[in-house]
Coordinates of C-alpha atoms in Angstrom, one line a residue:
Chain A
E7 CA 108.0 120.5 111.7
A8 CA 108.4 117.4 109.5
Q9 CA 106.2 117.2 106.5
V10 CA 105.7 117.1 102.6
T11 CA 105.2 119.9 100.7
Q12 CA 103.1 120.1 97.7
N13 CA 103.0 123.1 95.1
P14 CA 101.0 124.2 93.8
R15 CA 97.6 123.3 95.5
Y16 CA 95.4 124.7 92.4
L17 CA 96.3 123.9 89.2
I18 CA 93.7 125.1 85.8
T19 CA 95.6 124.6 82.5
V20 CA 95.1 123.3 78.8
T21 CA 94.6 120.5 77.0
G22 CA 98.5 119.7 76.2
K23 CA 100.7 122.5 78.4
K24 CA 103.7 120.7 79.7
L25 CA 103.0 121.8 84.0
T26 CA 105.2 120.6 86.4
V27 CA 104.3 119.3 90.3
T28 CA 106.7 120.1 93.1
C29 CA 107.5 117.7 95.8
S30 CA 109.9 118.3 99.0
Q31 CA 110.5 116.8 102.3
N32 CA 112.1 117.9 105.0
M33 CA 112.8 114.3 107.0
N34 CA 115.7 112.5 105.0
H35 CA 113.0 110.0 103.4
E36 CA 113.7 107.0 100.9
Y37 CA 111.1 105.9 100.2
M38 CA 107.9 108.8 97.9
S39 CA 105.3 107.5 95.8
W40 CA 102.8 109.8 94.3
Y41 CA 99.2 108.6 94.3
R42 CA 96.5 110.6 93.0
Q43 CA 92.4 110.3 94.4
D44 CA 89.4 110.3 91.8
P45 CA 86.1 109.7 93.3
G46 CA 85.6 106.0 94.8
L47 CA 88.4 104.7 93.4
G48 CA 90.4 105.5 95.8
L49 CA 94.6 106.2 96.0
R50 CA 96.2 105.2 93.4
Q51 CA 100.2 105.2 93.1
I52 CA 101.6 106.7 90.4
Y53 CA 105.7 106.5 90.2
Y54 CA 107.0 105.6 93.1
S55 CA 111.3 106.1 93.9
M56 CA 113.6 104.1 96.1
N57 CA 116.3 106.6 96.3
V58 CA 118.0 109.0 94.5
E59 CA 117.7 108.4 90.5
V60 CA 115.8 105.2 91.9
T61 CA 111.7 105.1 90.5
D62 CA 109.2 102.5 88.8
K63 CA 105.8 103.2 87.6
G64 CA 102.8 102.0 89.7
D65 CA 99.2 101.2 89.1
V66 CA 98.5 104.5 86.6
P67 CA 101.5 105.3 85.3
E68 CA 100.7 106.6 81.7
G69 CA 100.8 110.6 81.0
Y70 CA 103.3 111.0 83.7
K71 CA 106.9 111.3 84.4
V72 CA 108.8 112.1 87.5
S73 CA 112.6 111.8 88.7
R74 CA 114.4 111.3 92.1
K75 CA 117.6 113.8 91.5
E76 CA 117.8 114.7 95.5
K77 CA 117.0 112.4 98.5
R78 CA 114.6 115.8 99.6
N79 CA 112.6 116.4 95.5
F80 CA 110.4 114.2 93.6
P81 CA 108.8 116.8 91.0
L82 CA 105.6 114.8 89.1
I83 CA 106.0 116.4 85.1
L84 CA 102.6 115.9 83.1
E85 CA 104.0 116.4 79.7
S86 CA 101.0 116.2 77.6
P87 CA 98.4 116.9 80.2
S88 CA 95.2 115.6 79.1
P89 CA 91.4 116.2 80.6
N90 CA 91.0 112.3 82.0
Q91 CA 94.5 113.5 84.3
T92 CA 92.2 116.1 86.0
S93 CA 92.4 114.7 89.5
L94 CA 93.7 115.4 93.1
Y95 CA 97.6 114.7 93.8
F96 CA 98.5 113.7 96.8
C97 CA 102.5 113.2 97.4
A98 CA 103.9 110.8 100.7
S99 CA 107.1 109.6 102.1
S100 CA 107.8 107.4 103.8
P101 CA 111.2 106.0 105.7
T102 CA 110.6 102.5 104.4
L103 CA 109.8 100.9 100.8
R104 CA 106.2 99.0 102.5
G105 CA 105.2 102.9 103.3
D106 CA 104.9 102.2 107.1
G107 CA 103.8 105.6 108.1
Y108 CA 103.8 107.7 105.5
T109 CA 103.3 111.5 105.9
F110 CA 100.9 113.1 103.0
G111 CA 101.8 116.9 101.4
S112 CA 98.4 118.4 101.9
G113 CA 97.8 117.4 98.7
T114 CA 96.8 119.0 94.5
R115 CA 94.2 119.3 92.3
L116 CA 94.4 119.9 88.6
T117 CA 91.9 120.9 86.6
V118 CA 93.3 120.0 82.8
V119 CA 90.1 121.9 80.3
Chain B
G5 CA 99.3 92.8 92.2
E6 CA 96.8 93.2 95.5
N7 CA 93.3 94.5 95.5
V8 CA 91.6 96.3 98.8
E9 CA 88.0 96.4 99.0
Q10 CA 86.2 98.8 101.3
H11 CA 82.5 99.4 102.6
P12 CA 80.8 100.3 103.5
S13 CA 81.5 103.5 101.1
T14 CA 79.3 106.3 103.0
L15 CA 78.4 105.5 106.5
S16 CA 76.3 108.0 108.8
V17 CA 76.7 107.2 112.7
Q18 CA 74.3 109.1 115.6
E19 CA 77.4 110.9 117.8
G20 CA 78.3 108.2 120.7
D21 CA 77.4 105.1 118.7
S22 CA 80.0 102.6 117.8
A23 CA 81.3 102.8 113.8
V24 CA 83.0 99.8 111.6
I25 CA 84.6 100.1 108.4
K26 CA 85.2 96.7 106.7
C27 CA 88.7 95.8 104.4
T28 CA 89.3 92.6 102.3
Y29 CA 92.4 92.1 100.8
S30 CA 93.9 89.9 97.5
D31 CA 96.9 88.8 98.2
S32 CA 98.1 87.0 101.2
A33 CA 101.2 88.2 101.4
S34 CA 100.1 90.8 102.3
N35 CA 101.4 91.3 106.3
Y36 CA 100.4 95.8 106.7
F37 CA 97.5 96.8 107.3
P38 CA 97.0 100.7 108.0
W39 CA 93.6 103.0 108.4
Y40 CA 94.1 106.3 107.7
K41 CA 91.7 109.4 108.2
Q42 CA 91.8 112.0 105.6
E43 CA 89.5 115.3 106.7
L44 CA 88.5 117.7 103.6
G45 CA 91.3 119.7 102.2
K46 CA 94.0 118.0 103.9
G47 CA 96.3 114.4 102.9
P48 CA 95.8 111.1 104.5
Q49 CA 96.4 110.9 108.5
L50 CA 98.1 107.4 110.4
I51 CA 96.1 107.0 112.5
I52 CA 96.5 103.0 113.4
D53 CA 97.8 100.4 112.0
I54 CA 98.8 96.7 112.2
R55 CA 101.0 93.9 111.4
S56 CA 99.6 90.3 110.9
N57 CA 101.3 89.2 114.1
V58 CA 98.8 90.0 116.5
G59 CA 95.1 90.0 116.4
E60 CA 94.0 93.1 117.2
K61 CA 95.1 97.0 118.0
K62 CA 93.6 99.7 120.7
D63 CA 94.5 103.2 120.4
Q64 CA 92.2 105.6 123.1
R65 CA 88.4 105.2 121.1
I66 CA 90.1 103.0 117.6
A67 CA 90.8 99.1 117.3
V68 CA 91.8 97.2 114.5
T69 CA 91.3 93.4 114.2
L70 CA 93.0 91.1 111.5
N71 CA 91.4 87.7 110.1
K72 CA 94.6 87.0 108.9
T73 CA 93.0 83.6 107.2
A74 CA 89.4 85.0 106.5
K75 CA 92.4 87.6 104.4
H76 CA 89.9 90.7 106.6
F77 CA 90.7 94.1 108.8
S78 CA 88.2 96.0 110.5
L79 CA 89.0 99.8 111.6
H80 CA 85.8 100.0 114.9
I81 CA 85.5 103.7 116.5
T82 CA 83.8 103.6 119.8
E83 CA 82.0 106.7 121.5
T84 CA 82.2 108.2 118.4
Q85 CA 82.4 112.5 118.0
P86 CA 81.9 115.3 115.3
E87 CA 85.9 115.9 114.5
D88 CA 85.4 111.3 113.6
S89 CA 83.6 112.6 110.4
A90 CA 86.4 112.1 107.9
V91 CA 86.9 109.4 104.7
Y92 CA 88.6 106.6 105.9
F93 CA 90.8 104.4 103.9
C94 CA 92.2 101.0 104.9
A95 CA 95.6 100.1 102.8
A96 CA 97.5 96.9 102.6
A97 CA 101.0 96.1 101.5
S98 CA 103.9 93.3 101.9
Y99 CA 106.9 93.0 103.1
T100 CA 108.4 91.6 100.2
G101 CA 107.1 94.1 98.1
R102 CA 108.5 96.5 96.0
R103 CA 105.6 98.3 96.3
A104 CA 104.3 100.3 99.0
L105 CA 100.7 100.4 100.0
T106 CA 97.2 100.0 97.9
F107 CA 94.3 101.8 98.9
G108 CA 90.5 100.8 99.2
S109 CA 88.7 103.1 98.1
G110 CA 86.6 104.9 101.3
T111 CA 84.6 105.2 103.6
R112 CA 83.2 108.4 104.6
L113 CA 81.7 108.2 107.9
Q114 CA 79.7 111.1 109.1
V115 CA 78.6 111.3 112.5
Q116 CA 75.8 112.9 113.7
P117 CA 75.4 115.6 116.8

């Protein structure tokens, strides 16, 4: 089954404790992206990657890092999480840069206390 | 960059009625306009999209219209059913841009039985 898999689904952590949210896709898509979803703000892009070793900032990149060492994986790293990063995070992949036919993961609900 | 505004933020209709959600965009270079449906606890799922070379597209009970001159596009759901209850997001993207979709803030649709 074609899918984007995120882990974990739920995570509660403390301020300053580094964490990684994993994302993997099995569709051989070149384009991958991370979004955060907050009430009333919709989905805002954090980072995206056009291919292996090619990443760039989205609209809200502060406090986040990403890497793309393999085509299928695109982890999101929070080096020093803060409470304002409490949010619902989605990873997505697409065969095109424009985002045609985006496939989203099921989401990671992160709470930073 | 692109800015997408979506209205209304909430919409309640009776089963069998029609529902209309409207979006406006700012970047005249945008030429791809998808709509996503997000059910509770799941990631957004593409339900229909339209490209700038057409003015309307239908898929069973769902239709999307696009007015490039006015820079707005709309989602129309006819004969609504309780399973249509979800959050709907519009988005816009450009073939020429390096970044992918810019999303609206979402509309929570509630279909009353």
